[in-house]
Short mmCIF file of C-alpha atoms and ligand atoms in Angstrom, two decimals:
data_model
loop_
_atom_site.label_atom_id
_atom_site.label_comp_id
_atom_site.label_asym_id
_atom_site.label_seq_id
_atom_site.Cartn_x
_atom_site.Cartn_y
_atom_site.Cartn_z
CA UNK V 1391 60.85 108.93 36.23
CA UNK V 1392 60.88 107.32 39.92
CA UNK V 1393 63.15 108.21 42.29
CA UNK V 1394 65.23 104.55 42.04
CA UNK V 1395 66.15 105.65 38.36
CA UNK V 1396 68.57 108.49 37.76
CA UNK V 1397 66.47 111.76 37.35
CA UNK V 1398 66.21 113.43 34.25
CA UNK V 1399 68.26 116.43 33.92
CA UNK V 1400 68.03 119.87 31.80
CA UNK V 1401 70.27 119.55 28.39
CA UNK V 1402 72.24 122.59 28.94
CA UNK V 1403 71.88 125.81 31.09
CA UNK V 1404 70.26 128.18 28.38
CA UNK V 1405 67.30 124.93 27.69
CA UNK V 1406 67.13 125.56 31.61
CA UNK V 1407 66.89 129.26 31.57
CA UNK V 1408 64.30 129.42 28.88
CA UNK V 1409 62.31 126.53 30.98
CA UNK V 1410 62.04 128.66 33.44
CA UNK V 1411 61.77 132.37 31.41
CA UNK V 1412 58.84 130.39 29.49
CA UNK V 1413 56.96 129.46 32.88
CA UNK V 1414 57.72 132.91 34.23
CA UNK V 1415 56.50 134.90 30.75
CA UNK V 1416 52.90 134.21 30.29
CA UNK V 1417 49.51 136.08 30.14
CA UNK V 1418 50.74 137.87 33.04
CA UNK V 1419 53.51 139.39 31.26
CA UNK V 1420 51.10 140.43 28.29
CA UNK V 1421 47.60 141.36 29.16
CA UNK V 1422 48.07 142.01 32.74
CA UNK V 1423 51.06 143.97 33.50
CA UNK V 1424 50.85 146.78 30.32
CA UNK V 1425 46.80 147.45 31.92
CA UNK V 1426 48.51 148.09 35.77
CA UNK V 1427 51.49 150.06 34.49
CA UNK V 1428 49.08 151.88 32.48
CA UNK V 1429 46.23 152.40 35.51
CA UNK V 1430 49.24 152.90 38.27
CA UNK V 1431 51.43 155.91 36.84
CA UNK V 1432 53.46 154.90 33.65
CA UNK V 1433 57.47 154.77 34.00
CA UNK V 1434 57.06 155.59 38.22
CA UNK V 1435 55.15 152.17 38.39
CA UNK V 1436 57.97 150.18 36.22
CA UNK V 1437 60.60 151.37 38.27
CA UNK V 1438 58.64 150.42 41.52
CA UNK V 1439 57.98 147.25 39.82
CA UNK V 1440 61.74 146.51 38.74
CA UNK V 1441 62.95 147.51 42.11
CA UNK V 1442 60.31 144.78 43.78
CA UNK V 1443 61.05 141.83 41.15
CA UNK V 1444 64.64 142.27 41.92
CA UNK V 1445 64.58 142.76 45.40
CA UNK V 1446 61.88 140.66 46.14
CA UNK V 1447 60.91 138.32 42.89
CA UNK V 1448 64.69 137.49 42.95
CA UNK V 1449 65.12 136.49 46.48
CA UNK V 1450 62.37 134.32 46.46
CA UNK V 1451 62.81 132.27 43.14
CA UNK V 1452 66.30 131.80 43.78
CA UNK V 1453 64.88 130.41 47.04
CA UNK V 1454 62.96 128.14 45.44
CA UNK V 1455 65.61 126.93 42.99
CA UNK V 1456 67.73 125.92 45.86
CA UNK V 1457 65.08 123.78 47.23
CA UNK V 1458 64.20 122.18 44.39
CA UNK V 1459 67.98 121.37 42.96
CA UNK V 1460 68.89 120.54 46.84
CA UNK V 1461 65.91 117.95 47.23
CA UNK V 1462 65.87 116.86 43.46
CA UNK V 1463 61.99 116.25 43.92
CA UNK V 1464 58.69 118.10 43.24
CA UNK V 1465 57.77 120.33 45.57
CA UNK V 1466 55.78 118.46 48.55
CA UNK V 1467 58.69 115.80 48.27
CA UNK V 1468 61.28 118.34 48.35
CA UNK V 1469 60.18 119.80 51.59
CA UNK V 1470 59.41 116.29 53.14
CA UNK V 1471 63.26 115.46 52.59
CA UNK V 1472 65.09 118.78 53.37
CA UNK V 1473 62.70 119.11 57.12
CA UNK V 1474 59.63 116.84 56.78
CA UNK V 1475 57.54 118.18 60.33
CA UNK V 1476 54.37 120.28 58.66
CA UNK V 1477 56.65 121.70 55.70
CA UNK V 1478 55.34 119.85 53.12
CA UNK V 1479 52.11 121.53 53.48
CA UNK V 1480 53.90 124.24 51.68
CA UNK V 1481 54.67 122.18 48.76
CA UNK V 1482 50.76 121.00 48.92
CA UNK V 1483 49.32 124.44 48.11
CA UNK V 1484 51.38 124.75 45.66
CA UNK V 1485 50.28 121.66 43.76
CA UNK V 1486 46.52 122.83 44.71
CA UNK V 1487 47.51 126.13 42.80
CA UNK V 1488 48.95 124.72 40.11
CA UNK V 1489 45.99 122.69 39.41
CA UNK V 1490 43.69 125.79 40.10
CA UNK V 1491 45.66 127.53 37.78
CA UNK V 1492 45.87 125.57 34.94
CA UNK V 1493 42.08 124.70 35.14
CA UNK V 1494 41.44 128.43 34.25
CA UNK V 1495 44.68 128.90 32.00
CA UNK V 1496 43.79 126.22 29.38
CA UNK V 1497 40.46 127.83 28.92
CA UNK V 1498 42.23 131.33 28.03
CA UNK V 1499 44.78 129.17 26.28
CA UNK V 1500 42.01 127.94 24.20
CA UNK V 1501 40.54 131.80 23.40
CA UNK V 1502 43.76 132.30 22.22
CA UNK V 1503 44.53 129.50 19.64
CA UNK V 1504 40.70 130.15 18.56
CA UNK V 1505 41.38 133.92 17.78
CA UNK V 1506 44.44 132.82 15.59
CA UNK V 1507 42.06 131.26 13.40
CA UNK V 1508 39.54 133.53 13.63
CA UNK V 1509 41.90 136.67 12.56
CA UNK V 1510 41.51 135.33 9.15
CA UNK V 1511 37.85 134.47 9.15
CA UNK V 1512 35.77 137.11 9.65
CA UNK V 1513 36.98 138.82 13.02
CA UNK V 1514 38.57 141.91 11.43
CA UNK V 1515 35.29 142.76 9.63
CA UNK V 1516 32.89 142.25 12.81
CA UNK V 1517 32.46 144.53 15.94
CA UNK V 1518 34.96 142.46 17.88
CA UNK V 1519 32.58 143.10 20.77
CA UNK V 1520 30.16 141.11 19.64
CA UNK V 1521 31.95 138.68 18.38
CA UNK V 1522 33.86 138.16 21.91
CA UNK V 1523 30.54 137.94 23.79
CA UNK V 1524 28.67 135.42 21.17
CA UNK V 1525 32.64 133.11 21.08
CA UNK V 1526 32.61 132.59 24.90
CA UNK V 1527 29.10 131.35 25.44
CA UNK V 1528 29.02 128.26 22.61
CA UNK V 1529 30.33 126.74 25.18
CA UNK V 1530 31.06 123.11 22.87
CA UNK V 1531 33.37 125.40 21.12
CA UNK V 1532 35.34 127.15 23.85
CA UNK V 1533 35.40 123.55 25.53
CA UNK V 1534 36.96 121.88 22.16
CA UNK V 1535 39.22 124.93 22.41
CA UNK V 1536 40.41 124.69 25.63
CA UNK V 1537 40.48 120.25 24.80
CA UNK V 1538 43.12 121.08 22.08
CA UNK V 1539 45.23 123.44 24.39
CA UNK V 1540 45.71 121.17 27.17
CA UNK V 1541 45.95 118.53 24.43
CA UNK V 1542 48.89 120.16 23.49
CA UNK V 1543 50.32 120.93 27.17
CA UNK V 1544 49.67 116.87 28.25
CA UNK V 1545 51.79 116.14 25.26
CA UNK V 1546 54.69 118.18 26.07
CA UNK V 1547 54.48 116.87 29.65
CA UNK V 1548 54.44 113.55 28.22
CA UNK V 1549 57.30 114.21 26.50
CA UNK V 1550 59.25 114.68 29.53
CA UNK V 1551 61.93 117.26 30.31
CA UNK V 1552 64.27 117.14 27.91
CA UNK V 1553 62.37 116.15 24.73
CA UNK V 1554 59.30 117.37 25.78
CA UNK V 1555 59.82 121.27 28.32
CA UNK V 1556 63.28 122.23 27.29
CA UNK V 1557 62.85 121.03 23.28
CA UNK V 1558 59.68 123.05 23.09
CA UNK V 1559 60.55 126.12 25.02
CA UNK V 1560 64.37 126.56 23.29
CA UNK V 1561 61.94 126.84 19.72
CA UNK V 1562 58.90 128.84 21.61
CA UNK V 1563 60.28 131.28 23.34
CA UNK V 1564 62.77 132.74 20.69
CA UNK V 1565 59.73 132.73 18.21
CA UNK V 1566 58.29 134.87 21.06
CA UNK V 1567 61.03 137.45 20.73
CA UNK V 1568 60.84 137.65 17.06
CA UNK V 1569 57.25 137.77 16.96
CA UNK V 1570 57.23 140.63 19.88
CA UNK V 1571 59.83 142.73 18.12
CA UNK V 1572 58.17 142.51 14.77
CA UNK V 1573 54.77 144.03 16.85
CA UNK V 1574 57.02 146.49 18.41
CA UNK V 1575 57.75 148.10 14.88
CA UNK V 1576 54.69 148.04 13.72
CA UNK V 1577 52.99 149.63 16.49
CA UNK V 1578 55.63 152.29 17.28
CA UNK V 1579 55.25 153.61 13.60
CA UNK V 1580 51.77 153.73 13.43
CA UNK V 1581 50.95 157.64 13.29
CA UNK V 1582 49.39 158.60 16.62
CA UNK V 1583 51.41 156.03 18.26
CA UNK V 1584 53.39 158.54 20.69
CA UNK V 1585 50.32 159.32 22.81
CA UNK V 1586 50.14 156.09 23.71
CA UNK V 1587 53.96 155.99 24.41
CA UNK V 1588 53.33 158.85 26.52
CA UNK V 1589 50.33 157.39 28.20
CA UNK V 1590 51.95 154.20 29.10
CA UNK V 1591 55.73 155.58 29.99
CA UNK V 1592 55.07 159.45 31.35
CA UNK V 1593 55.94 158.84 34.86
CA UNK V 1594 53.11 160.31 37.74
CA UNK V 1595 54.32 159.89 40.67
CA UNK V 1596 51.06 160.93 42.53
CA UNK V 1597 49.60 157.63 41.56
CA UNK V 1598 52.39 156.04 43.78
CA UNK V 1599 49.82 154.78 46.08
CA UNK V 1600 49.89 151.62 48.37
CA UNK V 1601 47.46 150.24 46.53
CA UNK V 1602 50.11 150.72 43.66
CA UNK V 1603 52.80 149.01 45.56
CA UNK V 1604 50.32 145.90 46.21
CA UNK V 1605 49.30 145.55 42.74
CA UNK V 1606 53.30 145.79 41.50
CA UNK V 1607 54.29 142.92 44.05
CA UNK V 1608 51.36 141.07 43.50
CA UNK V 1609 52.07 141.37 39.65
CA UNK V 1610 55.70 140.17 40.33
CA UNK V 1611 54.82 137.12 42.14
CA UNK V 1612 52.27 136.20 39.75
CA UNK V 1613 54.30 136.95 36.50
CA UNK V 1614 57.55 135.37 37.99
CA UNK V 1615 55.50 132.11 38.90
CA UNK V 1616 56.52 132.23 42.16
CA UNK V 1617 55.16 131.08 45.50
CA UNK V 1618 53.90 127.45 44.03
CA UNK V 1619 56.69 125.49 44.06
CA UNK V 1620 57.16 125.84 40.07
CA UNK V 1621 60.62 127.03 40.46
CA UNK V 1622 61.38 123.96 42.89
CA UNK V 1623 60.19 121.70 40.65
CA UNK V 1624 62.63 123.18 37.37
CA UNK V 1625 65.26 123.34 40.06
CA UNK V 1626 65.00 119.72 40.74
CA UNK V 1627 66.29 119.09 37.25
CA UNK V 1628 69.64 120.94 37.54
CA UNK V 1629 72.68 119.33 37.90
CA UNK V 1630 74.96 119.96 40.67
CA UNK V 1631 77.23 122.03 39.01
CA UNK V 1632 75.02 124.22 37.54
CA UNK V 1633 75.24 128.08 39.50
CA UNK V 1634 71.84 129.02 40.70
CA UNK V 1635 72.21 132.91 41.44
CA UNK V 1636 73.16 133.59 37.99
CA UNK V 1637 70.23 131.60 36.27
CA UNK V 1638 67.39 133.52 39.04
CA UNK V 1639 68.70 136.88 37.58
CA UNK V 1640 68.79 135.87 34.17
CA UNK V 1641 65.08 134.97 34.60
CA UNK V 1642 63.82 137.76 35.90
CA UNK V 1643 65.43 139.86 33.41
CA UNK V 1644 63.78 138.22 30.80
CA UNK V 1645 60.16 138.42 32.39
CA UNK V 1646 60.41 141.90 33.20
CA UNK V 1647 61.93 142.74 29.82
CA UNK V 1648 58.69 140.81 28.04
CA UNK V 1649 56.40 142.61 30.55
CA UNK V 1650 57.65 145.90 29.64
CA UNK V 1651 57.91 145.67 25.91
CA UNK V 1652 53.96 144.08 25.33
CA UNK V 1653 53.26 147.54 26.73
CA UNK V 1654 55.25 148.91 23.66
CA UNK V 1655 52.95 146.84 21.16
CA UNK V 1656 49.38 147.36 22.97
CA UNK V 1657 49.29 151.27 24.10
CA UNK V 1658 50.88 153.14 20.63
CA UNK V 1659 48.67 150.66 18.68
CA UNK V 1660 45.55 151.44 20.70
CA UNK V 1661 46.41 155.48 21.34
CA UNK V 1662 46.35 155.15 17.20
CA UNK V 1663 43.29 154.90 17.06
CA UNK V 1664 42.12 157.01 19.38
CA UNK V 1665 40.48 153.89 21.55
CA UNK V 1666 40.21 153.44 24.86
CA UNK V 1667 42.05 151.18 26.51
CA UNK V 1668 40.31 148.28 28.54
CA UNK V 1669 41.39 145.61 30.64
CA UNK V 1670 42.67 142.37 30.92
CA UNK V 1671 40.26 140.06 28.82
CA UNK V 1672 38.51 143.07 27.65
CA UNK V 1673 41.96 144.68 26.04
CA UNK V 1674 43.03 141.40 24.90
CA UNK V 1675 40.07 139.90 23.21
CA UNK V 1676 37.81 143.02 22.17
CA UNK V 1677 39.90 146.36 22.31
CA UNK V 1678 42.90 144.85 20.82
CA UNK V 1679 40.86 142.58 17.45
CA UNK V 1680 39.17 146.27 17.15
CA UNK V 1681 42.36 147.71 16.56
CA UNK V 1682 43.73 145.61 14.39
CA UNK V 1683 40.64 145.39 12.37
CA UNK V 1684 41.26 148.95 11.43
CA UNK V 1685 45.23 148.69 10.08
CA UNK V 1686 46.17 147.38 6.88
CA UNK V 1687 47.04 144.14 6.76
CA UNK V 1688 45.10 143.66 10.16
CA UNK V 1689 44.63 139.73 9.80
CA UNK V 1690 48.02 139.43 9.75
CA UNK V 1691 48.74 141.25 13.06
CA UNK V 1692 45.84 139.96 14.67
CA UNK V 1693 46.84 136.39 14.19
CA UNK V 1694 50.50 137.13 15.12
CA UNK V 1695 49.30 138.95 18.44
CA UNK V 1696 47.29 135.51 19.25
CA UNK V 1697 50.30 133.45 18.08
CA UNK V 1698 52.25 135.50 20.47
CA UNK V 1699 49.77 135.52 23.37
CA UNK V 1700 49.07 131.53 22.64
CA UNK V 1701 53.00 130.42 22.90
CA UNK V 1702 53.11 132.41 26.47
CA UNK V 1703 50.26 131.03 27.46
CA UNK V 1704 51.32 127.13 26.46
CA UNK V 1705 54.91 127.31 28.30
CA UNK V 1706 53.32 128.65 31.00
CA UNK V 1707 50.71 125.60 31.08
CA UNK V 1708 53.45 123.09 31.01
CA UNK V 1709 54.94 124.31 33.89
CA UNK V 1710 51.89 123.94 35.99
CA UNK V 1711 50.95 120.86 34.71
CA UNK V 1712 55.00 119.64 35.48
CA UNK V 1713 54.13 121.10 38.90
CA UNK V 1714 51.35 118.48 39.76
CA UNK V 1715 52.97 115.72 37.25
CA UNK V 1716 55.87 116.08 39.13
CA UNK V 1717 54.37 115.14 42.10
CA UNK V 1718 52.11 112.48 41.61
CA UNK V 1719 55.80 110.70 39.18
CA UNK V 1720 57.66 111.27 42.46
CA UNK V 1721 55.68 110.89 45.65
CA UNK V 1722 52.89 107.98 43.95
CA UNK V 1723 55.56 106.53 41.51
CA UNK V 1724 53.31 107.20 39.00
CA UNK V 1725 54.84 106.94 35.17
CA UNK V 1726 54.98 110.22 33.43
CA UNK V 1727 52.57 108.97 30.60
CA UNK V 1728 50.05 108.10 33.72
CA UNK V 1729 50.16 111.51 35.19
CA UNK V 1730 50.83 113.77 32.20
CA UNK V 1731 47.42 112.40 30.95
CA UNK V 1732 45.15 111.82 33.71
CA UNK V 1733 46.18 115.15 35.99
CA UNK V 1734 46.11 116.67 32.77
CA UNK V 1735 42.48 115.65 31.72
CA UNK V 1736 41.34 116.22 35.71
CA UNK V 1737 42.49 119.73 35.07
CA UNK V 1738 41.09 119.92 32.00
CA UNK V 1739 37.64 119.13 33.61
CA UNK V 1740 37.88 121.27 36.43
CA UNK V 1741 38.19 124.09 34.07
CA UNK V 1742 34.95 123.62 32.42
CA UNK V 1743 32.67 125.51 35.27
CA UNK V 1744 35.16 128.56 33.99
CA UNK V 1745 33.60 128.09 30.98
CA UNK V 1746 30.42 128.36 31.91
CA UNK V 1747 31.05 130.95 34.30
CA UNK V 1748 32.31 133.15 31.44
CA UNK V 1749 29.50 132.06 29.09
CA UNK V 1750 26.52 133.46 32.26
CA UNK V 1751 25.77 129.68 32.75
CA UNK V 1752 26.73 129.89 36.58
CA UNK V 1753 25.85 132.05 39.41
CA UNK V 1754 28.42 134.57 40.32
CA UNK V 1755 30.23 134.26 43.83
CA UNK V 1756 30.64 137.71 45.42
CA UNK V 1757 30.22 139.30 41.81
CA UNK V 1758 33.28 136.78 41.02
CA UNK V 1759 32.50 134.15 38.39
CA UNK V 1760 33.68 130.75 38.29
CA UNK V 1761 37.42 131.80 36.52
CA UNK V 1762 37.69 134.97 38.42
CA UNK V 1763 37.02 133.29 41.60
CA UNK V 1764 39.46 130.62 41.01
CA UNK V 1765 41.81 132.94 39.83
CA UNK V 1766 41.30 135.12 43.54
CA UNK V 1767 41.75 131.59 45.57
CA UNK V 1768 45.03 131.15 43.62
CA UNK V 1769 46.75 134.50 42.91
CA UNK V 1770 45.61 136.35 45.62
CA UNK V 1771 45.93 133.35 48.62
CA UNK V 1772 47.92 130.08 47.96
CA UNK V 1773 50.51 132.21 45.73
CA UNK V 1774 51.38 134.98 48.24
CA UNK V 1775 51.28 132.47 51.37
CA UNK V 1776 53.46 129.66 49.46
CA UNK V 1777 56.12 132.83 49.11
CA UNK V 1778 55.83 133.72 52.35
CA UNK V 1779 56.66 130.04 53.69
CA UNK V 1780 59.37 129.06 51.47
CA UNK V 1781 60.79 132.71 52.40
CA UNK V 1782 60.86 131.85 55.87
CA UNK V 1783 61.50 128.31 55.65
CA UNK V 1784 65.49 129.35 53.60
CA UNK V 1785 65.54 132.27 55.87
CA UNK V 1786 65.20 130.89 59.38
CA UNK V 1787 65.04 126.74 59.05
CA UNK V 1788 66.97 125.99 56.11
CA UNK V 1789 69.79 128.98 56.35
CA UNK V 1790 73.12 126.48 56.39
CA UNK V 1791 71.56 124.03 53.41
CA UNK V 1792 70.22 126.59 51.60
CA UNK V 1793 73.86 128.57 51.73
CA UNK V 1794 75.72 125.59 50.28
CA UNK V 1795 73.30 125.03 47.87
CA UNK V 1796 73.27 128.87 46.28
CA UNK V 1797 77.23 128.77 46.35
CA UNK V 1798 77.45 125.05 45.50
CA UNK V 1799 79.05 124.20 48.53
CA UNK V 1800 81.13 127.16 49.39
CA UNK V 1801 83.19 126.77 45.37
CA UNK V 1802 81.32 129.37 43.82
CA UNK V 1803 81.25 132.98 45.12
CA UNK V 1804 77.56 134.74 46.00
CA UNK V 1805 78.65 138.57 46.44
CA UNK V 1806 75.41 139.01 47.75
CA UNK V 1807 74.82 136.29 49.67
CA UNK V 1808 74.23 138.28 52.91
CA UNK V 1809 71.76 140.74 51.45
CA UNK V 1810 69.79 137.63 50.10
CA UNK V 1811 69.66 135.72 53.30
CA UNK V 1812 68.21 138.90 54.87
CA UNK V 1813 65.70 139.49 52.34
CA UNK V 1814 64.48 136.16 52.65
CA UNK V 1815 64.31 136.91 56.51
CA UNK V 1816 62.62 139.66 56.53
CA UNK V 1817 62.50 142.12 53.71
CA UNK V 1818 60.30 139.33 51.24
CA UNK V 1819 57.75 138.26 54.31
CA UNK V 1820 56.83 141.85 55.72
CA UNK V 1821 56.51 142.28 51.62
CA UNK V 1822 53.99 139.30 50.83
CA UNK V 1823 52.23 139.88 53.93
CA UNK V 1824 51.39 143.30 53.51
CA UNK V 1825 50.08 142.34 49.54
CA UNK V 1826 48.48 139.04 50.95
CA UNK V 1827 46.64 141.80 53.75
CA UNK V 1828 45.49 143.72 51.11
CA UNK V 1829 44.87 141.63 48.16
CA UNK V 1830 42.42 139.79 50.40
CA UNK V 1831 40.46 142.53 50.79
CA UNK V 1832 40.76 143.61 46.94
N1 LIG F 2054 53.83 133.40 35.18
C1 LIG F 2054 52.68 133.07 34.42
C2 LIG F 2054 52.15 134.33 33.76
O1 LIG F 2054 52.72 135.37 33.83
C3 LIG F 2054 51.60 132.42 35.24
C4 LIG F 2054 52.06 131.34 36.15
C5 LIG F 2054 51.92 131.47 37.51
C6 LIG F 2054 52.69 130.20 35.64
C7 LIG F 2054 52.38 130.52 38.38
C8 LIG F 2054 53.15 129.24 36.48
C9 LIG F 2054 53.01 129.40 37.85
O2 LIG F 2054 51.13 134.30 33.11
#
């Protein structure tokens, strides 16, 4: 929609919220952050990591939110009208990382929608090794994969916001729940399953490291999709009388509370079986089909683990792809059928050397392949220093605008206004620098 008709708004608050919960709860949330917590001291690393998201993840998306409901634009247009001068650059790397982002994301969107099928077909019988390693290099099928994921995001985008993000996500994301609790039983009462409790909760404070601390904020930043402007461009479609504060915390909650109980599925069900747990793609895609392969009824929870994994990963896509949509609808007065589709299918090409990273088809980059590198340029660089700027830029440039906007001009109290304002003066940027200062050397 261009700027000269009225912009299209969120239905109701709790279509907003879940927008916003679905961007924020993706593969993050369920491959990444049980595999840290696990590797960085159980319950002392969950605490460390609450205590940042609030302190920190908070501050920051509410940040965000202002900017983007203040500006009513995508996020280089939203720092063009609030201060214009070099600003916008901001909102630049944040489209870049969306793009990045997504380019990588469909392809392990695609994995995912390709292991719901293949739960039933032949996956639960086979060394799931194997069958990982000879999936991701026929490369025709993982590209056809990842074709019918981003199929699927472009349409939503298409859609638009309220028939296409906040329709979607107010069905996806309570599926999520239901599908995450019903994993939750199961794995809890498998016998064995309290070693793995104990593995993944028994807090060691000794591995309280500052390495730990990096990985938790990183993690935070990452899983609250924060630092690219994604929160600036949901924000955009709030209404004015919508309270901002209220909808930030509610967020968070919900990412951290997704975060923290896919650890309650993965570790009883793999302690269970006495197997070692993996990481990341290796957990997901091999350790986890291995598992599942040896319960009863193992097809079943396979698929619904994919089906779980596949709806974080898709509401998570949207929201990039909104991210650069967004941009090119507002800034090139592009239609939204026009950039849904061709963003979507530049994205969708970009991700292909992923592909054939992953399938041994490309050289490696500093023992980084294609997705990994990509992933490093994005999570590790543009994320952190697109926090660290729109920290500073409501702490120190934007401090009166950005205090009418959080207490909707002055009507709505902000208890903790003060404490905010600080944090995004100088609490969040010492923060992201120090992970930026080591994650670049990670
Ligand atoms: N938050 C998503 C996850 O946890 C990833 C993401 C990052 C999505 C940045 C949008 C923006 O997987």
């Amino acid at each position: 929609m261009s700027n000269e008709t009225q912009r299209e708004q969120w239905g109701t608050r709790w279509g907003y919220i879940l927008a916003c919960a679905g961007s924020a709860v993706g593969l993050g949330n369920i491959w990444r952050f049980p595999y840290i917590t696990g590797l960085h001291g159980g319950a002392a690393f969950v605490l460390i990591y609450v205590i940042l998201v609030f302190v920190i993840g908070f501050t920051v998306m509410l940040a965000e939110m202002a900017i983007g409901r203040n500006s009513q634009l995508n996020a280089v247009g939203a720092f063009r009208k609030i201060k214009g001068g070099a600003w916008p650059i901001v909102g630049w790397m944040g489209v870049t990382a969306g793009f990045i982002i997504l380019s990588y994301y469909g392809v392990i969107g695609g994995w995912t929608m390709a292991y719901v099928l293949k739960s039933f077909t032949g996956l639960m019988q086979a060394d799931a090794g194997e069958a990982f390693g000879s999936f991701v290099t026929n490369v025709p099928i993982v590209i056809a994969w990842q074709a019918f994921f981003m199929f699927v995001t472009i349409y939503i985008i298409y859609k638009g916001i309220g028939e296409g993000i906040e329709k979607y996500c107010r069905i996806l994301m309570p599926s999520l729940f239901v599908v995450l609790l019903i994993l939750i039983v199961r794995a809890v009462t498998l016998p064995g399953a309290g070693a793995g409790i104990a593995y993944y909760l028994k807090p060691d404070f000794s591995k309280l490291t500052g390495g730990a601390f990096g990985a938790a904020l990183g993690q935070a930043f990452f899983s609250l999709s924060l630092g690219m402007g994604c929160m600036i461009t949901y924000g955009s479609y709030v209404g004015k009388k919508e309270t901002l504060p209220g909808a930030a915390f509610q967020v968070c909650f919900l990412d951290t509370a997704v975060a923290f109980l896919a650890g309650l599925v993965i570790f009883p069900a793999v302690f269970a079986f006495g197997i070692e747990p993996g990481a990341g793609a290796g957990l997901t895609f091999i350790t986890l089909p291995n598992v599942f392969g040896k319960m009863p009824g193992g097809m079943i929870w396979s698929a619904l683990f994919f089906v779980l994994l596949f709806v974080a990963a898709l509401t998570s896509a949207i929201s990039l792809l909104e991210v650069v949509a967004a941009y090119f609808i507002d800034e090139m007065k592009w239609s939204r059928t026009k950039a849904a589709w061709v963003m979507g299918f530049c994205i969708f090409l970009l991700g292909i050397p992923s592909v054939l990273g992953v399938a041994g088809k490309l050289p490696t980059l500093a023992g980084r392949d294609f997705l990994d590198s990509a992933d490093f340029l994005a999570s590790n660089i543009l994320l952190p220093l697109g926090g660290l700027f729109i920290a500073l830029f409501v702490g120190w440039f934007w401090t009166e605008g950005a205090k009418q906007e959080v207490t909707n001009d002055g009507t709505v109290p902000f208890g903790i206004y003060t404490l905010w304002l600080w944090a995004c003066r100088v609490v969040a940027p010492i923060a992201i620098a120090y992970i930026f200062i080591t994650g670049l050397k990670w």
